[in-house]
GROMACS .gro file of C-alpha atoms in nm:
model
  386
    1MET     CA    1  -9.855   1.095 -15.444
    2THR     CA    2  -9.542   1.240 -15.339
    3ALA     CA    3  -9.587   1.613 -15.192
    4GLN     CA    4  -9.325   1.910 -15.129
    5GLY     CA    5  -9.158   1.862 -14.780
    6ILE     CA    6  -9.242   2.086 -14.493
    7ASP     CA    7  -8.976   2.230 -14.253
    8ILE     CA    8  -8.987   2.204 -13.872
    9CYS     CA    9  -8.840   2.576 -13.832
   10GLY     CA   10  -8.903   2.615 -13.450
   11ILE     CA   11  -8.884   2.386 -13.145
   12GLY     CA   12  -9.007   2.453 -12.800
   13VAL     CA   13  -8.998   2.173 -12.509
   14VAL     CA   14  -9.096   2.139 -12.153
   15SER     CA   15  -8.996   1.798 -12.026
   16GLY     CA   16  -8.863   1.615 -11.722
   17TYR     CA   17  -8.557   1.775 -11.788
   18GLY     CA   18  -8.687   2.124 -11.732
   19TRP     CA   19  -8.842   2.402 -11.911
   20GLY     CA   20  -8.679   2.487 -12.236
   21ARG     CA   21  -8.516   2.282 -12.544
   22ASP     CA   22  -8.174   2.331 -12.431
   23ALA     CA   23  -8.267   2.173 -12.108
   24LEU     CA   24  -8.385   1.860 -12.310
   25TRP     CA   25  -8.045   1.865 -12.530
   26ARG     CA   26  -7.823   1.893 -12.253
   27GLY     CA   27  -8.002   1.608 -12.103
   28VAL     CA   28  -8.013   1.330 -12.371
   29LEU     CA   29  -7.641   1.473 -12.508
   30GLY     CA   30  -7.532   1.404 -12.145
   31GLY     CA   31  -7.676   1.036 -12.151
   32LYS     CA   32  -7.869   1.141 -11.825
   33PRO     CA   33  -8.197   0.992 -11.774
   34ALA     CA   34  -8.477   1.259 -11.720
   35ALA     CA   35  -8.661   1.011 -11.461
   36GLU     CA   36  -8.608   1.070 -11.076
   37LEU     CA   37  -8.737   0.875 -10.761
   38VAL     CA   38  -9.052   1.027 -10.670
   39ASP     CA   39  -9.273   0.943 -10.342
   40GLY     CA   40  -9.647   0.880 -10.357
   41TYR     CA   41  -9.716   0.583 -10.597
   42GLY     CA   42  -9.802   0.246 -10.561
   43PRO     CA   43 -10.143   0.084 -10.491
   44ASN     CA   44 -10.157   0.302 -10.142
   45MET     CA   45  -9.963   0.572 -10.284
   46ASP     CA   46  -9.683   0.541 -10.055
   47GLU     CA   47  -9.379   0.402 -10.256
   48LEU     CA   48  -9.124   0.584 -10.435
   49ALA     CA   49  -9.123   0.553 -10.811
   50TRP     CA   50  -8.893   0.634 -11.109
   51VAL     CA   51  -9.101   0.859 -11.326
   52SER     CA   52  -9.019   1.201 -11.503
   53LEU     CA   53  -9.226   1.466 -11.412
   54VAL     CA   54  -9.247   1.801 -11.568
   55PRO     CA   55  -9.152   2.037 -11.309
   56ASP     CA   56  -9.367   2.324 -11.160
   57GLY     CA   57  -9.279   2.627 -11.369
   58GLY     CA   58  -9.433   2.842 -11.632
   59ASP     CA   59  -9.610   3.173 -11.628
   60PRO     CA   60  -9.930   3.149 -11.379
   61LYS     CA   61 -10.128   3.387 -11.638
   62ASP     CA   62 -10.122   3.095 -11.871
   63GLY     CA   63 -10.326   2.896 -11.656
   64PRO     CA   64 -10.390   2.733 -11.301
   65SER     CA   65 -10.246   2.393 -11.391
   66ARG     CA   66  -9.882   2.274 -11.525
   67PHE     CA   67 -10.056   2.124 -11.868
   68ALA     CA   68 -10.188   2.458 -11.959
   69ARG     CA   69  -9.854   2.655 -11.880
   70ALA     CA   70  -9.640   2.373 -12.038
   71MET     CA   71  -9.856   2.386 -12.367
   72ARG     CA   72  -9.846   2.745 -12.376
   73ALA     CA   73  -9.454   2.770 -12.280
   74ALA     CA   74  -9.345   2.505 -12.551
   75ALA     CA   75  -9.578   2.671 -12.808
   76ARG     CA   76  -9.422   3.014 -12.724
   77GLU     CA   77  -9.063   2.902 -12.702
   78ALA     CA   78  -9.111   2.734 -13.082
   79ILE     CA   79  -9.263   3.051 -13.218
   80THR     CA   80  -8.984   3.290 -13.064
   81ASP     CA   81  -8.719   3.025 -13.231
   82ALA     CA   82  -8.866   3.020 -13.545
   83GLY     CA   83  -8.861   3.375 -13.558
   84ALA     CA   84  -8.503   3.387 -13.486
   85ARG     CA   85  -8.445   3.135 -13.779
   86GLY     CA   86  -8.602   3.389 -14.013
   87TRP     CA   87  -8.976   3.280 -14.002
   88ARG     CA   88  -9.275   3.532 -14.032
   89PRO     CA   89  -9.608   3.391 -14.009
   90GLY     CA   90  -9.837   3.412 -14.305
   91ARG     CA   91 -10.209   3.510 -14.307
   92ARG     CA   92 -10.330   3.158 -14.206
   93VAL     CA   93 -10.167   3.012 -13.917
   94GLY     CA   94 -10.335   2.694 -13.789
   95LEU     CA   95 -10.289   2.520 -13.453
   96LEU     CA   96 -10.294   2.143 -13.387
   97HIS     CA   97 -10.276   1.971 -13.025
   98ALA     CA   98 -10.205   1.626 -12.973
   99VAL     CA   99 -10.390   1.528 -12.659
  100VAL     CA  100 -10.463   1.183 -12.524
  101LEU     CA  101 -10.571   1.217 -12.161
  102GLY     CA  102 -10.572   1.620 -12.152
  103GLU     CA  103 -10.612   1.822 -11.848
  104VAL     CA  104 -10.540   1.529 -11.595
  105ASP     CA  105 -10.470   1.724 -11.279
  106LEU     CA  106 -10.770   1.960 -11.271
  107TRP     CA  107 -11.002   1.670 -11.358
  108ARG     CA  108 -10.868   1.490 -11.081
  109ASP     CA  109 -10.920   1.746 -10.833
  110PHE     CA  110 -11.265   1.810 -10.980
  111TYR     CA  111 -11.375   1.469 -10.907
  112THR     CA  112 -11.162   1.367 -10.586
  113LEU     CA  113 -11.117   1.691 -10.393
  114ARG     CA  114 -11.373   1.934 -10.508
  115ASP     CA  115 -11.682   1.702 -10.571
  116GLY     CA  116 -11.751   1.904 -10.908
  117HIS     CA  117 -11.822   2.208 -10.721
  118VAL     CA  118 -11.594   2.479 -10.892
  119PRO     CA  119 -11.645   2.830 -11.042
  120VAL     CA  120 -11.751   2.857 -11.410
  121ARG     CA  121 -11.381   3.005 -11.479
  122ASP     CA  122 -11.236   2.688 -11.303
  123PHE     CA  123 -11.452   2.467 -11.493
  124LEU     CA  124 -11.360   2.632 -11.842
  125ALA     CA  125 -10.996   2.594 -11.757
  126MET     CA  126 -11.052   2.210 -11.784
  127MET     CA  127 -11.173   2.247 -12.146
  128PRO     CA  128 -10.954   2.125 -12.428
  129SER     CA  129 -11.045   2.434 -12.629
  130THR     CA  130 -10.940   2.691 -12.378
  131PRO     CA  131 -10.544   2.656 -12.380
  132MET     CA  132 -10.582   2.653 -12.758
  133SER     CA  133 -10.828   2.945 -12.749
  134THR     CA  134 -10.599   3.167 -12.534
  135PHE     CA  135 -10.300   3.079 -12.739
  136MET     CA  136 -10.458   3.178 -13.065
  137LYS     CA  137 -10.572   3.497 -12.906
  138GLU     CA  138 -10.227   3.598 -12.805
  139TYR     CA  139 -10.080   3.552 -13.131
  140ASP     CA  140 -10.375   3.676 -13.354
  141PHE     CA  141 -10.374   3.357 -13.549
  142HIS     CA  142 -10.691   3.268 -13.745
  143GLY     CA  143 -10.621   2.967 -13.918
  144PRO     CA  144 -10.804   2.620 -13.813
  145ALA     CA  145 -10.747   2.495 -13.471
  146MET     CA  146 -10.830   2.147 -13.332
  147ASN     CA  147 -10.699   1.847 -13.136
  148VAL     CA  148 -10.539   1.520 -13.240
  149SER     CA  149 -10.512   1.188 -13.067
  150ALA     CA  150 -10.377   0.851 -13.170
  151MET     CA  151 -10.228   0.732 -12.842
  152CYS     CA  152  -9.853   0.695 -12.821
  153ALA     CA  153  -9.868   0.807 -13.198
  154SER     CA  154 -10.026   1.131 -13.139
  155GLY     CA  155  -9.710   1.328 -13.228
  156ASN     CA  156  -9.657   1.160 -13.566
  157ALA     CA  157 -10.008   1.207 -13.618
  158GLY     CA  158  -9.993   1.572 -13.554
  159LEU     CA  159  -9.699   1.599 -13.806
  160ILE     CA  160  -9.890   1.402 -14.077
  161THR     CA  161 -10.179   1.638 -14.033
  162ALA     CA  162 -10.001   1.934 -14.038
  163LYS     CA  163  -9.818   1.869 -14.323
  164ALA     CA  164 -10.148   1.754 -14.509
  165TRP     CA  165 -10.290   2.088 -14.415
  166LEU     CA  166  -9.989   2.270 -14.579
  167ASP     CA  167  -9.996   2.069 -14.880
  168ALA     CA  168 -10.369   2.098 -14.932
  169GLY     CA  169 -10.333   2.500 -14.891
  170VAL     CA  170 -10.563   2.505 -14.599
  171VAL     CA  171 -10.306   2.721 -14.407
  172ASP     CA  172  -9.989   2.882 -14.466
  173ASP     CA  173  -9.806   2.767 -14.146
  174VAL     CA  174  -9.896   2.535 -13.858
  175VAL     CA  175  -9.781   2.544 -13.492
  176PHE     CA  176  -9.810   2.176 -13.354
  177VAL     CA  177  -9.822   2.108 -12.992
  178ALA     CA  178  -9.808   1.760 -12.831
  179THR     CA  179  -9.883   1.771 -12.474
  180ASP     CA  180  -9.928   1.476 -12.208
  181LEU     CA  181  -9.858   1.554 -11.832
  182SER     CA  182 -10.060   1.244 -11.719
  183ALA     CA  183  -9.790   1.059 -11.484
  184THR     CA  184 -10.019   1.046 -11.176
  185PRO     CA  185  -9.976   0.747 -10.935
  186GLU     CA  186 -10.313   0.638 -11.037
  187ASN     CA  187 -10.236   0.609 -11.416
  188VAL     CA  188  -9.872   0.499 -11.371
  189LEU     CA  189 -10.031   0.209 -11.153
  190HIS     CA  190 -10.246   0.057 -11.416
  191PHE     CA  191  -9.959   0.092 -11.676
  192THR     CA  192  -9.742  -0.097 -11.440
  193ARG     CA  193 -10.033  -0.337 -11.391
  194LEU     CA  194 -10.045  -0.392 -11.784
  195GLY     CA  195  -9.670  -0.511 -11.737
  196VAL     CA  196  -9.509  -0.212 -11.960
  197ALA     CA  197  -9.425   0.026 -11.717
  198ILE     CA  198  -9.129  -0.006 -11.468
  199VAL     CA  199  -9.111   0.188 -11.168
  200ASP     CA  200  -8.891   0.002 -10.935
  201SER     CA  201  -8.542   0.036 -11.134
  202GLU     CA  202  -8.329   0.284 -11.253
  203PRO     CA  203  -8.420   0.393 -11.632
  204LEU     CA  204  -8.142   0.252 -11.811
  205ASP     CA  205  -8.155  -0.100 -11.638
  206ALA     CA  206  -8.522  -0.118 -11.671
  207CYS     CA  207  -8.566   0.028 -12.048
  208ARG     CA  208  -8.320  -0.138 -12.251
  209PRO     CA  209  -8.449  -0.112 -12.626
  210PHE     CA  210  -8.319  -0.362 -12.871
  211GLN     CA  211  -8.110  -0.500 -12.603
  212GLU     CA  212  -8.103  -0.801 -12.341
  213GLY     CA  213  -8.288  -0.768 -12.029
  214SER     CA  214  -8.520  -0.475 -12.120
  215ARG     CA  215  -8.845  -0.507 -11.877
  216GLY     CA  216  -9.021  -0.211 -12.056
  217PHE     CA  217  -9.036   0.181 -11.990
  218THR     CA  218  -9.037   0.446 -11.738
  219ILE     CA  219  -9.326   0.690 -11.793
  220GLY     CA  220  -9.275   1.051 -11.855
  221GLU     CA  221  -9.436   1.384 -11.937
  222ALA     CA  222  -9.356   1.650 -12.208
  223SER     CA  223  -9.495   1.925 -12.391
  224VAL     CA  224  -9.352   1.963 -12.716
  225ALA     CA  225  -9.421   2.238 -12.976
  226PHE     CA  226  -9.294   2.268 -13.372
  227VAL     CA  227  -9.367   2.562 -13.604
  228LEU     CA  228  -9.386   2.411 -13.979
  229SER     CA  229  -9.376   2.608 -14.292
  230GLN     CA  230  -9.175   2.665 -14.610
  231GLN     CA  231  -9.111   3.025 -14.520
  232ALA     CA  232  -8.775   2.989 -14.296
  233THR     CA  233  -8.436   3.033 -14.409
  234ARG     CA  234  -8.264   2.795 -14.132
  235PRO     CA  235  -8.502   2.499 -14.060
  236TYR     CA  236  -8.410   2.203 -13.834
  237THR     CA  237  -8.519   1.938 -14.060
  238THR     CA  238  -8.766   1.882 -14.355
  239VAL     CA  239  -9.062   1.637 -14.311
  240LEU     CA  240  -9.084   1.474 -14.667
  241GLY     CA  241  -9.382   1.275 -14.587
  242GLY     CA  242  -9.544   1.005 -14.342
  243ALA     CA  243  -9.811   0.747 -14.310
  244MET     CA  244 -10.055   0.592 -14.061
  245SER     CA  245 -10.242   0.259 -14.053
  246HIS     CA  246 -10.441   0.059 -13.796
  247ASP     CA  247 -10.362  -0.308 -13.686
  248ALA     CA  248 -10.735  -0.364 -13.607
  249HIS     CA  249 -10.610  -0.673 -13.393
  250HIS     CA  250 -10.617  -0.593 -13.024
  251VAL     CA  251 -10.660  -0.322 -12.784
  252THR     CA  252 -10.284  -0.331 -12.662
  253SER     CA  253 -10.114  -0.590 -12.864
  254ILE     CA  254  -9.949  -0.554 -13.217
  255ASP     CA  255 -10.066  -0.779 -13.483
  256PRO     CA  256  -9.767  -1.094 -13.491
  257ALA     CA  257  -9.773  -1.060 -13.859
  258LEU     CA  258  -9.678  -0.701 -13.862
  259THR     CA  259  -9.865  -0.686 -14.227
  260GLN     CA  260 -10.016  -0.326 -14.099
  261VAL     CA  261  -9.660  -0.246 -13.928
  262MET     CA  262  -9.458  -0.296 -14.245
  263GLY     CA  263  -9.705  -0.177 -14.468
  264CYS     CA  264  -9.717   0.173 -14.275
  265PHE     CA  265  -9.340   0.219 -14.327
  266ARG     CA  266  -9.347   0.142 -14.682
  267ASP     CA  267  -9.653   0.376 -14.751
  268ALA     CA  268  -9.452   0.633 -14.556
  269LEU     CA  269  -9.150   0.616 -14.792
  270ASP     CA  270  -9.376   0.617 -15.099
  271ASN     CA  271  -9.555   0.936 -14.948
  272ALA     CA  272  -9.194   1.103 -14.913
  273GLY     CA  273  -9.079   0.985 -15.260
  274MET     CA  274  -8.792   0.777 -15.094
  275ASN     CA  275  -8.704   0.415 -15.099
  276ALA     CA  276  -8.581   0.209 -14.817
  277ALA     CA  277  -8.227   0.212 -14.962
  278SER     CA  278  -8.208   0.577 -14.876
  279VAL     CA  279  -8.277   0.562 -14.489
  280ARG     CA  280  -7.975   0.593 -14.269
  281TYR     CA  281  -8.124   0.568 -13.955
  282LEU     CA  282  -8.476   0.477 -13.759
  283ASN     CA  283  -8.541   0.691 -13.453
  284ALA     CA  284  -8.745   0.359 -13.344
  285HIS     CA  285  -9.061   0.386 -13.092
  286GLY     CA  286  -8.827   0.134 -12.903
  287PRO     CA  287  -9.027   0.157 -12.571
  288GLY     CA  288  -8.813  -0.170 -12.438
  289THR     CA  289  -9.124  -0.393 -12.427
  290ARG     CA  290  -9.065  -0.727 -12.605
  291GLN     CA  291  -9.338  -0.693 -12.874
  292CYS     CA  292  -9.263  -0.357 -12.977
  293ASP     CA  293  -8.859  -0.415 -12.998
  294THR     CA  294  -8.935  -0.751 -13.180
  295ALA     CA  295  -9.143  -0.561 -13.450
  296GLU     CA  296  -8.927  -0.267 -13.510
  297ALA     CA  297  -8.622  -0.506 -13.542
  298ALA     CA  298  -8.791  -0.728 -13.795
  299VAL     CA  299  -8.866  -0.379 -14.000
  300VAL     CA  300  -8.506  -0.312 -13.998
  301GLU     CA  301  -8.409  -0.656 -14.095
  302THR     CA  302  -8.656  -0.685 -14.334
  303LEU     CA  303  -8.688  -0.332 -14.519
  304PHE     CA  304  -8.391  -0.161 -14.477
  305ARG     CA  305  -8.009  -0.240 -14.574
  306PRO     CA  306  -7.758  -0.372 -14.318
  307GLU     CA  307  -7.589  -0.022 -14.294
  308THR     CA  308  -7.920   0.152 -14.158
  309GLN     CA  309  -7.874   0.192 -13.774
  310MET     CA  310  -8.143   0.276 -13.514
  311TYR     CA  311  -8.178   0.427 -13.172
  312SER     CA  312  -8.434   0.491 -12.918
  313VAL     CA  313  -8.416   0.785 -12.665
  314LYS     CA  314  -8.706   0.667 -12.458
  315PRO     CA  315  -8.420   0.519 -12.165
  316LEU     CA  316  -8.349   0.877 -12.150
  317THR     CA  317  -8.676   1.107 -12.206
  318ALA     CA  318  -8.895   0.843 -12.088
  319HIS     CA  319  -9.207   0.753 -12.246
  320CYS     CA  320  -9.394   1.038 -12.247
  321GLN     CA  321  -9.715   0.885 -12.367
  322GLY     CA  322  -9.925   1.099 -12.591
  323ALA     CA  323  -9.597   1.379 -12.663
  324ALA     CA  324  -9.367   1.057 -12.696
  325SER     CA  325  -9.306   1.089 -13.072
  326ALA     CA  326  -9.299   1.462 -13.059
  327ILE     CA  327  -9.031   1.503 -12.797
  328GLU     CA  328  -8.847   1.225 -12.995
  329THR     CA  329  -8.888   1.401 -13.335
  330ALA     CA  330  -8.755   1.708 -13.155
  331VAL     CA  331  -8.441   1.503 -13.064
  332THR     CA  332  -8.375   1.408 -13.466
  333ALA     CA  333  -8.448   1.785 -13.558
  334MET     CA  334  -8.185   1.909 -13.348
  335SER     CA  335  -7.948   1.622 -13.434
  336HIS     CA  336  -8.020   1.714 -13.792
  337ASP     CA  337  -7.921   2.096 -13.685
  338THR     CA  338  -7.599   1.991 -13.472
  339GLY     CA  339  -7.473   1.688 -13.649
  340VAL     CA  340  -7.470   1.472 -13.316
  341ILE     CA  341  -7.718   1.196 -13.256
  342PRO     CA  342  -7.776   1.163 -12.887
  343ALA     CA  343  -7.845   0.788 -12.872
  344SER     CA  344  -7.913   0.620 -12.545
  345PRO     CA  345  -7.604   0.430 -12.407
  346VAL     CA  346  -7.612   0.052 -12.468
  347VAL     CA  347  -7.588  -0.131 -12.128
  348ALA     CA  348  -7.633  -0.518 -12.249
  349ALA     CA  349  -7.599  -0.713 -12.548
  350ALA     CA  350  -7.761  -0.536 -12.835
  351HIS     CA  351  -7.905  -0.549 -13.166
  352PRO     CA  352  -7.577  -0.499 -13.409
  353GLN     CA  353  -7.728  -0.209 -13.561
  354LEU     CA  354  -7.836   0.000 -13.236
  355LEU     CA  355  -7.616   0.301 -13.191
  356ASP     CA  356  -7.451   0.329 -12.864
  357GLY     CA  357  -7.445   0.693 -12.697
  358PRO     CA  358  -7.393   1.023 -12.876
  359THR     CA  359  -7.290   0.947 -13.264
  360ARG     CA  360  -7.181   1.190 -13.517
  361ALA     CA  361  -7.444   1.182 -13.770
  362GLU     CA  362  -7.404   1.085 -14.132
  363ASP     CA  363  -7.593   1.211 -14.433
  364GLY     CA  364  -7.917   1.063 -14.478
  365ILE     CA  365  -8.290   1.025 -14.396
  366THR     CA  366  -8.415   0.946 -14.064
  367VAL     CA  367  -8.741   0.760 -14.042
  368LYS     CA  368  -8.944   0.814 -13.716
  369SER     CA  369  -9.202   0.544 -13.623
  370SER     CA  370  -9.426   0.522 -13.323
  371LEU     CA  371  -9.663   0.245 -13.237
  372GLY     CA  372  -9.960   0.355 -13.041
  373MET     CA  373 -10.125   0.112 -12.813
  374GLY     CA  374 -10.438   0.007 -12.994
  375GLY     CA  375 -10.292  -0.053 -13.307
  376HIS     CA  376 -10.201   0.271 -13.412
  377ASN     CA  377  -9.920   0.251 -13.660
  378SER     CA  378  -9.705   0.569 -13.781
  379VAL     CA  379  -9.402   0.640 -13.953
  380VAL     CA  380  -9.284   1.009 -14.078
  381VAL     CA  381  -8.986   1.073 -14.302
  382LEU     CA  382  -8.742   1.332 -14.186
  383ALA     CA  383  -8.447   1.469 -14.388
  384PRO     CA  384  -8.177   1.737 -14.299
  385SER     CA  385  -8.241   2.090 -14.470
  386SER     CA  386  -8.065   2.153 -14.741
   0.00000   0.00000   0.00000
C-alpha cells in the first residue's frame, strides 16, 4: 500500500559537535570528526579513548542528567525550527522517543555510588516516562506518547512508526526524538571486546566504510529530534515510506544470505511507491565493520543502478547507537535543504560508488538504511520536498 508522504519540517540536534543542529552541520560539512581523546576508559578506566561525547550543557530545569537535558533541548529546537518553517501544531500532537539503554548516567550512579538510596524525586528522574511527561506538559500536547527501541535501527523505527500514526489518522503531527547518551567506559569496553568499536585510532583511520583497512567504528552520543507533519510550508525533506524486518539469525551477526536485508529494501521502496531505478543515493548504515559494509555494498550492486552513489557519515558523527539513524537522517534532511551532501572523506581505496567529501546533491531520492544489532533491518525512503 502506498501512503502519502510526510514532511520533516523541524530538526533539533545535540551531538558530540555541541548543542544545536548548526554545530552538527558545520562539523560534518567541515569533515572534522566529532570524537576526541577522552581519559578514563579501558579495563581499568585509566586509558585514553577516541569517543564522541555530548558535552555538558542544556537547562538544569530540564532534569539532573545530560540525557534528560539533551532530549528536551533537541525537541525544543525542532519545534522552534518547525514553527519558523510555517508549522502550527494540530489538536493531536504525538511524541515518540527512541531509546535503547536510556538514562545510563543516573542508573549507573544509583547502583554504584548511591547504593539505591535516593529521594523519590531522584528515582522518578530515572524513569523513561519522566522526560516525555515533562515535555508533553511544557507544550500542552495530548496525543499518544511512547518509546520505540530497535537497537541501532531505533531512529528508522521511530520515523516509520510516526508515519504510520500520521497515515492512520491517529495524530495530526508527531515530535520524534532519538536519544542515546550511553558511551560510558563500561559500555564502550564491551563493544571494544566484541571487536566492532575502535578506541585507539583517530576516527578517519579506524572507521572507513566501504574502504580498505576499515576496522570498525568510533562510539558516539546524540539526541536528535524531528517534527513530522503535512502542515509546513518549508519542510526539509519528505518521508515517502519505509520498512523493517528481522533476520531471526544471530544476536550480533547478519544472516550472510542477506534475504531479509534485501527484502527490507524492496519492501521500503514498494511502500514508498518507488522503484530501485529512482534511487540516487544510499545513506548507508556504514559502520565500517566487514559484515555490514559487505551487506550494504551487495545491496547497492544488486538492487540499484550503477549511477546510485552511497555515503556514510559515521566516520564524522561516530556511531551514535540508538540515535545513529536519526542523526544520519538529519544530515540527509539538511542536505536536501542546502543542496550539499557532507559525505565523509575517502582515505583509502574505496568502492567505486562511494562519495568522497562534500558533494553537490543531484535530484532524486535517498534511501536511508540502518541495520541494528540482533537482526533489526530498517530502510526509510526520503525525497527532496517539492
